[in-house]
C-alpha cells in the first residue's frame, strides 16, 4: 500500500482553525496517559489547572496579567512572519525594551504622570527597535540570516542586562541589604491595576496592539506589500517595492511590539530592571503562541490567554500528590501541543491518499512511505 | 607564561570545550545534510538527565555515556519525523523540540534521587606526548572522552570530505534535487544523519553530566551550551576540525571568566567576555554572507530547505 500526500487545491480556513484545537486535545490525551503512568489522576491535574488559572479568586486576573506580555511578543513574531521573516529575537528585544523603559522612568523622575508613563512606554518601544535593527540592517545590507542573528542577540541582551544590574553600579541599580538589584522606578511610571485584580492596563495596550496589527495586515498597502514580499521578493521588486526598506520596517514593527512587552512588564509588574524577574522565556513562548494561532492577531490573543493559564497553574500543580508533577510539566504540554500542531499542518496543506497494489501515484505526489 | 596556573587554565579550557565539541559535531552533521537543528539545547538536556539516571541505576559511567547517545538518537529521530515526514518549518520544529525536551528532562530529573554523584573520569596521560613541556600537560592529559571527541572529529572530517558516501551526504545539503536525480533516497539518508547527529548531541549532554558537573541540577545542567554549540558550527564554517579548535577558543573564554573572577580583577566585566562567542559568530556570519558563502560552497546551499519529492 502506498500512502501519499496530495496537495490540496483550495486552502480551507476551518481546517486551519481546527488544527491547533485538535493538537491541544491530542496533547491533553497524551498527557493524561503520562499522568496515569506516574500514578497521578489526570482529572485532578486538569481540574487543578482550571481552578488555579480561571475559577479561583483573582485567578483570571493573574492569567490575563501573564498573557499581557505574551500577546505582545507573539504579535512581534507574527508581524515579522507576515513577510515570512522568522524572527526569534523577541526575547532580547523585550529585555532591551525593559532597559530603555527603566532608564526613561528613572530619568523622568519628578515629572507628572502624563509625561512619565507615555515616555516610559515609548522608550521601551525604542529599545526594542534598536535591538531589532541590528539583525534588520545585517539582513537588508549583508544578507545575514535573521533567524541566527536574532537568536544569538538574545543571549547578548541577557548578558548585558545582567551586567547592568550585577556587574555595574549604574543609575539603574540600588543596593538593598548589600545585594545589588534594579532601582525601583517612580510611581508615576506604574501602570495601574484594573480594579482589584493583578492585571494592569497593560492588557489594554496589548489588545490595542493586536487591533493595530490586524489593521496593518488587512487594511494597509504596507501590509499587502509585506505579504507580496514574503511570497516572492522578485515579484515585489518588479512591482516597485523596496525590499531592503521592507526588511528594515518589518524589524522596526516587530521590535516595537517586543520592546513594548518589556516596557509593560517593567511598568506593570516588576517596577525595576530585574533580569531574573523579567518575563524570561516569553520571547520563545511567543513563537509557540504565534504558530498555534497561525500568526493571526485575534488568534494570538486567545492562544496567549490559554498558554498563560497553563503557565500560571504550573506552580500549583506541584502541590498535587507529593511533588510528582513539577511545574515544568507545563513546558512539556506546550511542547507536545506545538509538535502536534506542526505535524497537523501537513494535513491542512495536503490530503492523504491511500493507494493499493502496485503502480506509483501520479507525478507531483509526495510519498510518506518513500522517506 | 609557562607557569602552572596557565597550564591549568588551558587544560580546563579543553575540558569545558568538550561538550560543545560533541554537540557541535552533531549539529554540524545535521546541517551538512541540510537540516537545521535548533533542538540542540533540549537534546543535550535529555542526554544529561539520561546519563545521570542510568548511572544511578547501574553504577557504570560507560553505560551512562552510551545511554546519553541513545537518548539523543531518539530525540534526533523525533526532529526527523516532524521536519522530514511531516514537513514542518525546521526552525519552529527545533524550538518546539527544545521546549518539549527541556520540560521532559526536568520532569524526569525531578523523580531522580537527589544524591546521585558521578565520579570524575580518570585522566589518562598519553605516553611520550604528555611529557612535552606545557603542550603535553594542556593537550595530552585528559579523560578518554576528550580523546574520543578528537577521533570523532577526525573521522567525521575524513568521511565528509574524503569518501564517496560523505560526498553524497554533503550533496543532500547542497542540492538534494540533484542527489535525488542520481537515485539517492534523500529523506531516508537525512533521517539517518540527523539521528546520528542527535546521538552526538546527546553525548555532549552526557559529558556535561559525567565529567563537568557530576550531577543533575535541572535546566541549568546544560545552561545554554546547546545554543553556543549552534553558534560554534557557524564559527567553524561547517568544518569538523575547525570546530574542535573553535570549541577550545570558546572554552578558553569560559575559563577566562572564572580566572578573572577568582583573581579579583575585572578589566573586562565577565558578562562582556561571555558575549564574545555570540558576537564573534555574528561577525563570522556577516563575513560569510558578504563573501557569498552559499554560492562559494562554505555554507551548505540547501541548509534549512525541506526536500519534498515531486516538488521541483
XYZ file of C-alpha atoms in Angstrom:
683
model
C 0.000 0.000 0.000
C 1.229 3.465 -0.761
C 0.357 6.385 1.469
C 0.749 9.691 -0.265
C 0.259 13.363 0.473
C -1.541 15.137 -2.304
C -1.517 18.946 -2.200
C -4.954 20.416 -1.632
C -6.103 22.780 -4.297
C -8.101 25.031 -2.012
C -6.960 26.457 1.282
C -9.633 25.975 3.864
C -9.997 28.331 6.780
C -11.815 25.959 9.084
C -9.138 23.310 8.635
C -6.512 25.837 9.741
C -8.585 26.708 12.791
C -9.268 23.083 13.625
C -5.581 22.046 13.625
C -4.499 23.791 16.855
C -7.696 22.706 18.611
C -7.147 19.062 17.674
C -3.471 19.406 18.620
C -4.468 20.645 22.068
C -6.948 17.800 22.522
C -4.346 15.255 21.411
C -1.806 16.780 23.804
C -4.280 16.603 26.695
C -4.954 12.918 25.940
C -1.251 12.060 25.709
C -0.504 13.938 28.929
C -3.403 12.160 30.655
C -1.747 8.844 29.767
C 1.550 10.142 31.181
C -0.174 11.176 34.422
C -1.833 7.752 34.718
C 1.568 6.152 34.152
C 3.190 8.045 37.025
C 0.206 7.375 39.243
C -1.493 10.771 39.276
C -5.169 11.206 38.500
C -5.351 13.247 35.258
C -8.760 14.604 36.235
C -7.188 16.046 39.379
C -4.432 17.722 37.359
C -6.789 19.222 34.810
C -9.299 20.443 37.363
C -6.401 21.967 39.308
C -5.284 23.808 36.166
C -8.778 25.187 35.577
C -9.179 26.182 39.220
C -5.836 27.929 39.622
C -5.950 29.710 36.308
C -9.615 30.561 35.822
C -12.160 29.941 38.548
C -10.372 30.720 41.824
C -10.429 34.277 43.251
C -8.120 36.580 41.282
C -7.124 33.610 39.084
C -8.456 35.066 35.856
C -6.762 38.393 36.612
C -3.433 36.645 37.174
C -3.850 34.714 33.940
C -4.591 37.883 31.977
C -1.598 39.570 33.626
C 0.611 36.744 32.422
C -0.989 36.864 28.968
C -0.279 40.594 28.523
C 3.437 40.422 27.578
C 2.822 37.138 25.770
C 0.295 38.774 23.429
C 2.869 41.442 22.591
C 5.803 39.064 22.000
C 3.706 36.766 19.800
C 2.423 39.763 17.841
C 6.089 40.684 17.327
C 6.736 37.231 15.865
C 3.587 37.337 13.723
C 4.400 40.823 12.407
C 7.751 39.684 11.009
C 6.279 36.426 9.750
C 3.734 38.310 7.642
C 6.745 38.823 5.368
C 7.904 35.211 6.023
C 10.717 36.601 8.175
C 11.189 34.279 11.131
C 12.486 36.445 13.956
C 13.261 34.638 17.185
C 14.602 37.784 18.807
C 11.563 38.872 20.817
C 13.328 37.722 23.991
C 16.294 40.068 23.534
C 14.149 42.923 22.208
C 11.900 42.568 25.262
C 14.962 42.919 27.515
C 16.216 45.983 25.651
C 12.718 47.436 25.852
C 12.851 46.874 29.595
C 16.315 48.501 29.864
C 15.222 51.587 27.904
C 11.874 51.843 29.714
C 13.527 51.663 33.134
C 16.130 54.245 32.138
C 13.431 56.625 30.897
C 11.328 56.188 34.030
C 14.326 56.934 36.248
C 15.396 59.868 34.072
C 11.884 61.358 34.073
C 11.522 61.016 37.860
C 9.680 64.054 39.273
C 7.682 64.796 36.134
C 3.884 64.382 36.110
C 2.339 61.069 35.115
C 1.169 62.309 31.690
C 4.845 62.724 30.802
C 6.410 59.793 32.656
C 4.139 56.918 31.674
C 3.975 57.607 27.915
C 7.702 58.398 27.984
C 8.444 55.060 29.640
C 6.342 53.105 27.158
C 7.795 54.954 24.159
C 11.327 54.360 25.424
C 10.527 50.659 25.753
C 9.381 50.516 22.145
C 12.546 52.385 21.117
C 14.710 49.846 22.980
C 13.056 47.011 21.112
C 13.558 48.820 17.811
C 17.258 49.433 18.496
C 17.859 45.743 19.211
C 15.764 44.625 16.218
C 17.524 46.982 13.819
C 20.873 45.190 14.191
C 19.566 41.963 12.574
C 17.423 44.142 10.288
C 20.389 46.028 8.823
C 22.556 42.894 8.676
C 19.801 41.110 6.736
C 18.981 44.004 4.419
C 22.506 45.055 3.531
C 24.632 41.928 4.084
C 22.066 39.175 3.576
C 22.674 37.633 7.005
C 20.021 35.158 8.190
C 17.657 36.869 10.648
C 16.952 33.564 12.397
C 20.534 33.166 13.590
C 21.319 36.815 14.404
C 18.109 37.322 16.378
C 18.728 34.073 18.268
C 22.313 34.983 19.202
C 21.470 38.593 20.106
C 19.017 37.267 22.710
C 21.940 35.928 24.726
C 23.916 39.140 24.282
C 20.920 41.132 25.576
C 20.523 38.841 28.598
C 24.215 39.190 29.450
C 24.040 42.978 29.003
C 21.047 43.268 31.341
C 22.825 41.024 33.849
C 25.861 43.312 33.641
C 23.744 46.428 34.221
C 22.290 45.005 37.423
C 25.000 42.812 38.862
C 28.197 43.973 37.209
C 27.994 47.730 37.414
C 26.929 50.371 39.869
C 24.886 52.250 37.281
C 21.930 54.562 37.802
C 19.692 51.573 37.129
C 20.685 49.798 40.332
C 20.486 50.276 44.042
C 21.970 48.336 46.911
C 19.407 46.874 49.200
C 20.789 44.836 52.104
C 24.158 44.891 50.312
C 22.724 42.976 47.410
C 22.587 44.724 44.042
C 19.205 44.907 42.385
C 17.318 47.088 39.943
C 16.345 50.544 41.218
C 12.601 50.860 41.675
C 11.045 53.248 39.171
C 8.907 56.236 40.153
C 5.214 55.557 40.858
C 4.240 57.919 38.042
C 5.570 55.295 35.625
C 3.486 52.444 37.036
C 0.625 51.035 35.028
C -2.330 50.870 37.407
C -4.286 47.712 38.071
C -7.705 47.087 36.608
C -9.984 47.035 39.665
C -8.588 44.871 42.439
C -7.130 42.349 40.007
C -3.410 41.914 39.404
C -3.840 42.574 35.686
C -2.900 46.133 34.708
C -3.952 48.490 31.929
C -1.034 46.961 30.055
C -3.643 44.454 28.886
C -5.458 47.276 27.098
C -2.177 48.221 25.408
C -1.669 44.622 24.278
C -5.232 44.357 22.946
C -4.914 47.697 21.167
C -1.658 46.471 19.633
C -3.470 43.369 18.354
C -6.109 45.573 16.704
C -3.440 47.822 15.160
C -1.524 44.815 13.808
C -4.745 43.395 12.344
C -5.448 46.742 10.653
C -1.896 46.934 9.245
C -2.185 43.388 7.910
C -5.659 43.707 6.413
C -6.258 47.321 5.543
C -2.982 48.941 4.560
C -0.871 48.962 1.451
C 2.136 48.211 3.673
C 0.507 45.020 4.939
C -0.189 43.947 1.385
C 3.408 44.679 0.388
C 4.643 42.578 3.316
C 2.615 39.635 2.057
C 3.801 40.082 -1.529
C 7.449 40.427 -0.471
C 7.124 37.336 1.705
C 5.705 35.293 -1.163
C 8.239 36.437 -3.730
C 10.907 39.090 -3.342
C 11.269 39.166 -7.106
C 7.597 39.911 -7.671
C 7.735 42.602 -5.009
C 10.765 44.225 -6.641
C 9.046 44.266 -10.039
C 6.027 45.974 -8.558
C 8.257 48.709 -7.184
C 8.629 47.615 -3.566
C 11.948 48.481 -1.904
C 12.717 45.099 -0.356
C 15.645 46.321 1.773
C 13.445 49.029 3.242
C 10.691 46.471 3.853
C 13.058 44.270 5.872
C 14.079 47.274 7.991
C 10.477 48.409 8.512
C 9.289 44.923 9.397
C 12.010 44.636 12.024
C 11.083 48.092 13.363
C 7.466 46.940 13.735
C 8.442 43.653 15.319
C 10.910 45.373 17.651
C 8.303 47.958 18.690
C 5.923 45.204 19.814
C 8.582 43.202 21.665
C 10.013 46.356 23.243
C 6.521 47.334 24.417
C 6.261 43.912 26.057
C 9.384 44.789 28.053
C 8.034 48.234 28.956
C 4.698 46.787 30.063
C 6.487 44.212 32.233
C 8.567 46.935 33.911
C 5.733 49.464 34.289
C 3.112 46.890 35.216
C 4.799 44.146 37.182
C 8.492 44.245 38.142
C 8.755 48.064 38.563
C 12.527 47.728 38.178
C 15.048 46.278 35.800
C 15.464 42.770 37.104
C 16.842 40.354 34.525
C 15.884 37.342 36.609
C 12.378 38.502 37.452
C 11.624 39.743 33.954
C 9.500 37.517 31.811
C 12.349 35.276 30.685
C 11.223 32.767 28.121
C 8.233 34.834 26.995
C 10.058 35.599 23.758
C 10.307 31.903 22.923
C 6.835 31.059 24.213
C 5.648 33.894 21.970
C 6.856 31.921 18.954
C 4.862 28.886 20.102
C 1.776 31.060 20.575
C 2.170 32.717 17.174
C 2.499 29.346 15.433
C -0.518 27.875 17.257
C -2.522 30.994 16.375
C -1.457 30.728 12.739
C 0.094 34.221 13.042
C -3.369 35.841 13.228
C -3.790 38.725 15.725
C -7.158 37.617 17.135
C -5.981 34.025 17.434
C -2.875 35.262 19.253
C -4.995 36.930 21.933
C -6.962 33.711 22.529
C -3.960 31.349 22.486
C -1.946 33.708 24.726
C -4.632 33.542 27.399
C -4.762 29.725 27.163
C -0.981 29.349 27.409
C -0.816 31.938 30.208
C -3.414 29.894 32.084
C -1.239 26.799 31.702
C 1.895 28.633 32.853
C 0.129 30.098 35.883
C -1.163 26.739 37.007
C 2.348 25.245 36.898
C 3.359 26.048 40.443
C 0.011 24.924 41.852
C 0.464 21.518 40.239
C 3.497 20.905 42.416
C 1.271 20.613 45.455
C -0.548 17.657 43.875
C 0.391 14.151 45.045
C 3.789 14.602 46.708
C 5.519 16.715 44.137
C 5.111 14.145 41.388
C 4.057 16.833 38.942
C 6.728 19.557 38.694
C 5.903 22.987 37.286
C 7.893 22.137 34.162
C 5.098 19.780 33.093
C 3.655 22.950 31.576
C 6.637 23.140 29.171
C 6.004 19.532 28.202
C 2.345 20.319 27.492
C 3.172 23.415 25.424
C 5.852 21.462 23.566
C 3.579 18.487 22.840
C 0.752 20.750 21.644
C 3.141 22.652 19.401
C 4.639 19.473 17.923
C 1.170 18.050 17.245
C 0.080 21.330 15.657
C 3.171 21.362 13.425
C 2.538 17.772 12.402
C -1.117 18.539 11.762
C -0.306 21.294 9.287
C 0.676 18.789 6.644
C -2.907 17.505 6.659
C -4.205 21.006 6.115
C -1.986 21.628 3.120
C -2.277 18.118 1.699
C -4.747 15.315 1.750
C -3.804 11.755 2.472
C -4.347 9.321 -0.347
C -4.218 5.599 0.112
C -3.449 3.509 -2.915
C -3.440 -0.231 -3.014
C -1.441 -2.508 -5.205
C 1.493 -1.529 -7.358
C 1.991 1.430 -9.530
C 3.351 4.734 -8.426
C 0.974 7.610 -7.944
C 0.855 10.394 -10.456
C 3.905 12.602 -10.678
C 3.811 15.566 -8.401
C 2.699 13.481 -5.459
C 4.913 13.066 -2.434
C 5.036 9.794 -0.646
C 5.150 9.212 3.069
C 6.322 5.658 2.652
C 9.131 6.889 0.480
C 11.091 8.775 3.130
C 53.918 32.226 30.716
C 54.515 28.518 31.297
C 53.687 28.609 34.970
C 51.311 26.109 36.434
C 48.180 28.295 36.511
C 48.340 28.942 32.783
C 48.753 25.250 32.098
C 45.731 24.523 34.254
C 43.651 27.253 32.607
C 44.371 25.970 29.111
C 43.784 22.349 30.128
C 40.495 23.357 31.747
C 39.522 25.237 28.576
C 39.806 21.970 26.675
C 37.675 20.110 29.206
C 34.998 22.808 29.213
C 35.032 22.963 25.421
C 34.441 19.227 25.043
C 30.630 19.182 25.467
C 30.302 21.672 22.618
C 32.718 19.605 20.512
C 30.323 16.641 20.729
C 27.160 18.723 20.374
C 28.675 20.940 17.691
C 29.752 17.946 15.597
C 26.215 16.569 15.873
C 24.684 19.868 14.765
C 27.294 20.141 12.002
C 26.428 16.709 10.617
C 22.756 17.628 10.613
C 23.356 20.969 8.891
C 25.708 19.415 6.342
C 22.814 17.249 5.122
C 20.541 20.300 5.014
C 18.604 20.137 8.285
C 18.931 22.957 10.839
C 18.718 21.551 14.329
C 17.618 24.157 16.880
C 16.765 21.378 19.324
C 20.391 21.080 20.490
C 19.815 22.577 23.956
C 16.877 20.245 24.614
C 18.660 17.173 23.240
C 21.717 17.897 25.421
C 19.447 18.122 28.472
C 17.866 14.773 27.635
C 21.338 13.271 27.215
C 22.447 14.695 30.557
C 19.417 13.514 32.533
C 19.555 10.074 30.896
C 23.207 9.592 31.793
C 22.609 10.568 35.428
C 19.595 8.233 35.620
C 21.476 5.330 34.040
C 24.459 5.872 36.331
C 22.094 5.873 39.299
C 20.603 2.572 38.155
C 23.732 0.742 37.004
C 26.735 2.484 38.556
C 28.529 2.388 35.231
C 29.874 5.612 33.750
C 30.419 3.993 30.344
C 26.805 2.825 30.175
C 25.675 6.278 31.293
C 27.589 7.903 28.419
C 26.249 5.375 25.925
C 22.686 5.923 27.146
C 23.062 9.674 26.600
C 23.866 8.933 22.963
C 20.873 6.611 22.578
C 18.556 9.219 24.099
C 19.988 11.805 21.706
C 19.439 9.451 18.769
C 15.763 9.080 19.666
C 15.436 12.863 20.050
C 17.051 13.267 16.623
C 14.508 10.820 15.181
C 11.726 12.951 16.651
C 13.118 16.011 14.847
C 13.191 13.982 11.610
C 9.599 12.850 12.000
C 8.392 16.421 12.492
C 10.564 18.113 9.865
C 11.030 15.437 7.189
C 7.920 13.257 7.280
C 5.559 15.989 8.420
C 7.451 18.747 6.584
C 7.283 21.393 9.282
C 9.374 24.506 9.348
C 12.761 23.336 10.682
C 13.334 26.396 12.861
C 9.967 26.223 14.596
C 10.205 22.436 14.949
C 13.654 22.746 16.540
C 12.433 25.325 19.038
C 9.366 23.181 19.785
C 11.631 20.205 20.458
C 13.790 22.291 22.795
C 10.708 23.457 24.728
C 9.357 19.892 24.841
C 12.620 18.138 25.774
C 13.532 20.771 28.382
C 10.223 20.032 30.061
C 10.679 16.269 29.695
C 14.212 16.378 31.145
C 13.271 18.480 34.152
C 10.168 16.320 34.662
C 12.239 13.130 34.524
C 15.015 14.685 36.596
C 12.633 15.627 39.396
C 11.963 11.954 40.061
C 15.681 11.109 40.284
C 17.318 10.523 43.634
C 18.951 13.823 44.554
C 22.186 12.267 45.788
C 23.436 10.690 42.549
C 27.057 11.814 42.065
C 29.039 10.609 39.085
C 32.761 10.047 39.675
C 35.033 12.291 37.614
C 36.533 10.178 34.823
C 40.229 9.437 35.269
C 42.752 11.430 33.319
C 44.882 9.304 31.025
C 48.269 10.831 30.259
C 49.262 9.796 26.750
C 52.754 8.264 26.854
C 55.584 10.458 25.498
C 53.203 13.154 24.211
C 52.252 14.232 27.703
C 55.959 14.766 28.533
C 56.236 17.683 26.124
C 56.538 20.797 28.286
C 53.343 22.882 28.561
C 51.640 21.477 25.439
C 51.799 17.947 26.833
C 50.045 18.967 30.018
C 47.493 21.087 28.171
C 46.594 18.649 25.398
C 47.552 15.123 26.350
C 46.429 14.669 29.914
C 42.663 14.289 29.665
C 39.935 11.712 30.107
C 39.136 9.237 27.332
C 36.056 11.204 26.229
C 38.223 14.161 25.190
C 40.387 11.882 23.058
C 37.269 10.237 21.600
C 35.943 13.659 20.605
C 39.142 14.281 18.608
C 38.838 10.906 16.944
C 35.209 11.636 16.167
C 36.052 14.994 14.553
C 38.814 13.376 12.511
C 36.582 10.519 11.353
C 33.748 12.902 10.521
C 36.073 15.182 8.588
C 37.564 12.286 6.595
C 34.122 10.830 5.989
C 32.582 14.064 4.739
C 35.480 15.230 2.582
C 37.383 12.096 1.576
C 34.779 9.365 0.991
C 32.072 8.806 -1.559
C 29.197 8.317 0.946
C 30.411 11.542 2.571
C 30.219 13.335 -0.742
C 26.668 12.049 -1.170
C 25.853 13.209 2.362
C 27.113 16.709 1.590
C 25.151 16.764 -1.651
C 21.986 16.388 0.455
C 22.784 19.758 1.951
C 23.935 21.355 -1.287
C 21.494 20.176 -3.919
C 19.048 17.478 -2.808
C 17.214 17.548 -6.159
C 20.412 16.615 -7.971
C 21.127 13.875 -5.427
C 17.618 12.512 -5.881
C 18.048 12.540 -9.641
C 21.085 10.294 -9.162
C 18.949 7.822 -7.239
C 19.827 8.873 -3.683
C 16.950 8.459 -1.234
C 17.298 11.982 0.147
C 14.876 11.857 3.038
C 15.913 8.387 4.187
C 19.557 9.475 4.316
C 18.648 12.717 6.060
C 16.802 10.620 8.679
C 19.989 8.642 9.298
C 22.433 11.535 9.536
C 20.197 13.804 11.611
C 19.534 10.980 14.090
C 23.226 10.143 14.368
C 23.811 13.879 14.832
C 21.249 13.715 17.630
C 23.268 10.921 19.250
C 26.423 13.084 19.185
C 24.488 15.979 20.734
C 23.273 13.527 23.394
C 26.912 12.599 24.096
C 27.617 16.305 24.615
C 24.913 16.446 27.280
C 26.175 13.221 28.801
C 29.703 14.643 29.027
C 28.453 17.672 30.967
C 26.711 15.429 33.489
C 29.570 12.950 33.742
C 32.784 14.966 33.601
C 31.960 18.620 34.188
C 29.218 18.716 36.822
C 28.899 15.138 38.042
C 25.238 15.549 38.948
C 21.848 16.721 37.635
C 20.727 20.218 38.510
C 17.766 20.799 36.223
C 17.745 23.122 33.267
C 20.979 24.755 34.472
C 22.893 21.500 33.904
C 23.396 22.414 30.274
C 22.752 26.126 30.824
C 22.814 27.412 27.247
C 25.709 25.291 25.932
C 23.373 23.964 23.234
C 22.881 27.443 21.784
C 26.638 28.048 21.903
C 27.127 24.765 20.005
C 24.824 26.078 17.265
C 26.886 29.269 17.089
C 30.067 27.174 17.063
C 29.056 25.365 13.868
C 28.864 28.729 12.100
C 32.053 29.977 13.780
C 33.806 26.875 12.411
C 32.184 27.446 8.993
C 30.822 23.861 8.950
C 34.251 22.165 9.224
C 34.772 19.452 11.894
C 38.462 20.085 12.688
C 37.959 23.856 12.873
C 35.016 23.149 15.140
C 37.280 21.459 17.696
C 39.643 24.449 17.661
C 36.689 26.840 17.911
C 35.269 24.916 20.856
C 38.542 25.399 22.739
C 38.550 29.127 21.949
C 35.061 29.295 23.471
C 36.253 27.053 26.311
C 39.085 29.486 26.999
C 36.545 32.315 27.161
C 34.520 30.349 29.752
C 37.714 29.767 31.744
C 38.876 33.379 31.444
C 35.630 34.306 33.156
C 36.358 32.068 36.114
C 40.007 33.063 36.216
C 39.370 36.806 36.170
C 36.673 36.490 38.809
C 38.899 34.357 41.011
C 41.815 36.752 40.641
C 39.530 39.609 41.618
C 40.381 41.826 38.700
C 37.868 42.639 36.070
C 39.246 44.930 33.414
C 36.702 43.278 31.162
C 33.461 42.537 33.009
C 32.549 38.857 32.989
C 29.296 39.492 31.123
C 31.153 41.066 28.221
C 33.560 38.140 27.964
C 30.582 35.788 27.871
C 29.086 37.779 24.994
C 32.144 37.139 22.837
C 31.130 33.739 21.374
C 27.829 35.195 20.144
C 29.290 38.444 18.806
C 32.192 36.692 17.058
C 29.712 34.281 15.464
C 27.561 37.131 14.143
C 30.717 38.717 12.725
C 31.743 35.440 11.044
C 28.240 35.001 9.641
C 28.292 38.552 8.267
C 31.658 37.973 6.589
C 30.418 34.678 5.125
C 27.339 36.429 3.762
C 29.308 39.318 2.286
C 31.695 36.862 0.627
C 28.735 34.924 -0.705
C 29.274 31.820 1.428
C 26.384 29.895 -0.054
C 27.500 30.443 -3.629
C 31.120 29.561 -2.877
C 30.317 26.352 -1.052
C 31.278 27.308 2.517
C 27.673 27.344 3.719
C 25.561 24.301 2.722
C 23.421 25.779 -0.052
C 20.241 23.853 0.764
C 20.549 24.394 4.531
C 17.102 24.671 6.053
C 15.343 23.876 2.789
C 12.967 20.928 3.152
C 13.036 18.347 0.394
C 9.688 17.167 -0.848
C 9.940 14.523 -3.521
C 7.938 15.605 -6.504
C 8.338 19.316 -5.901
C 10.993 20.768 -8.105
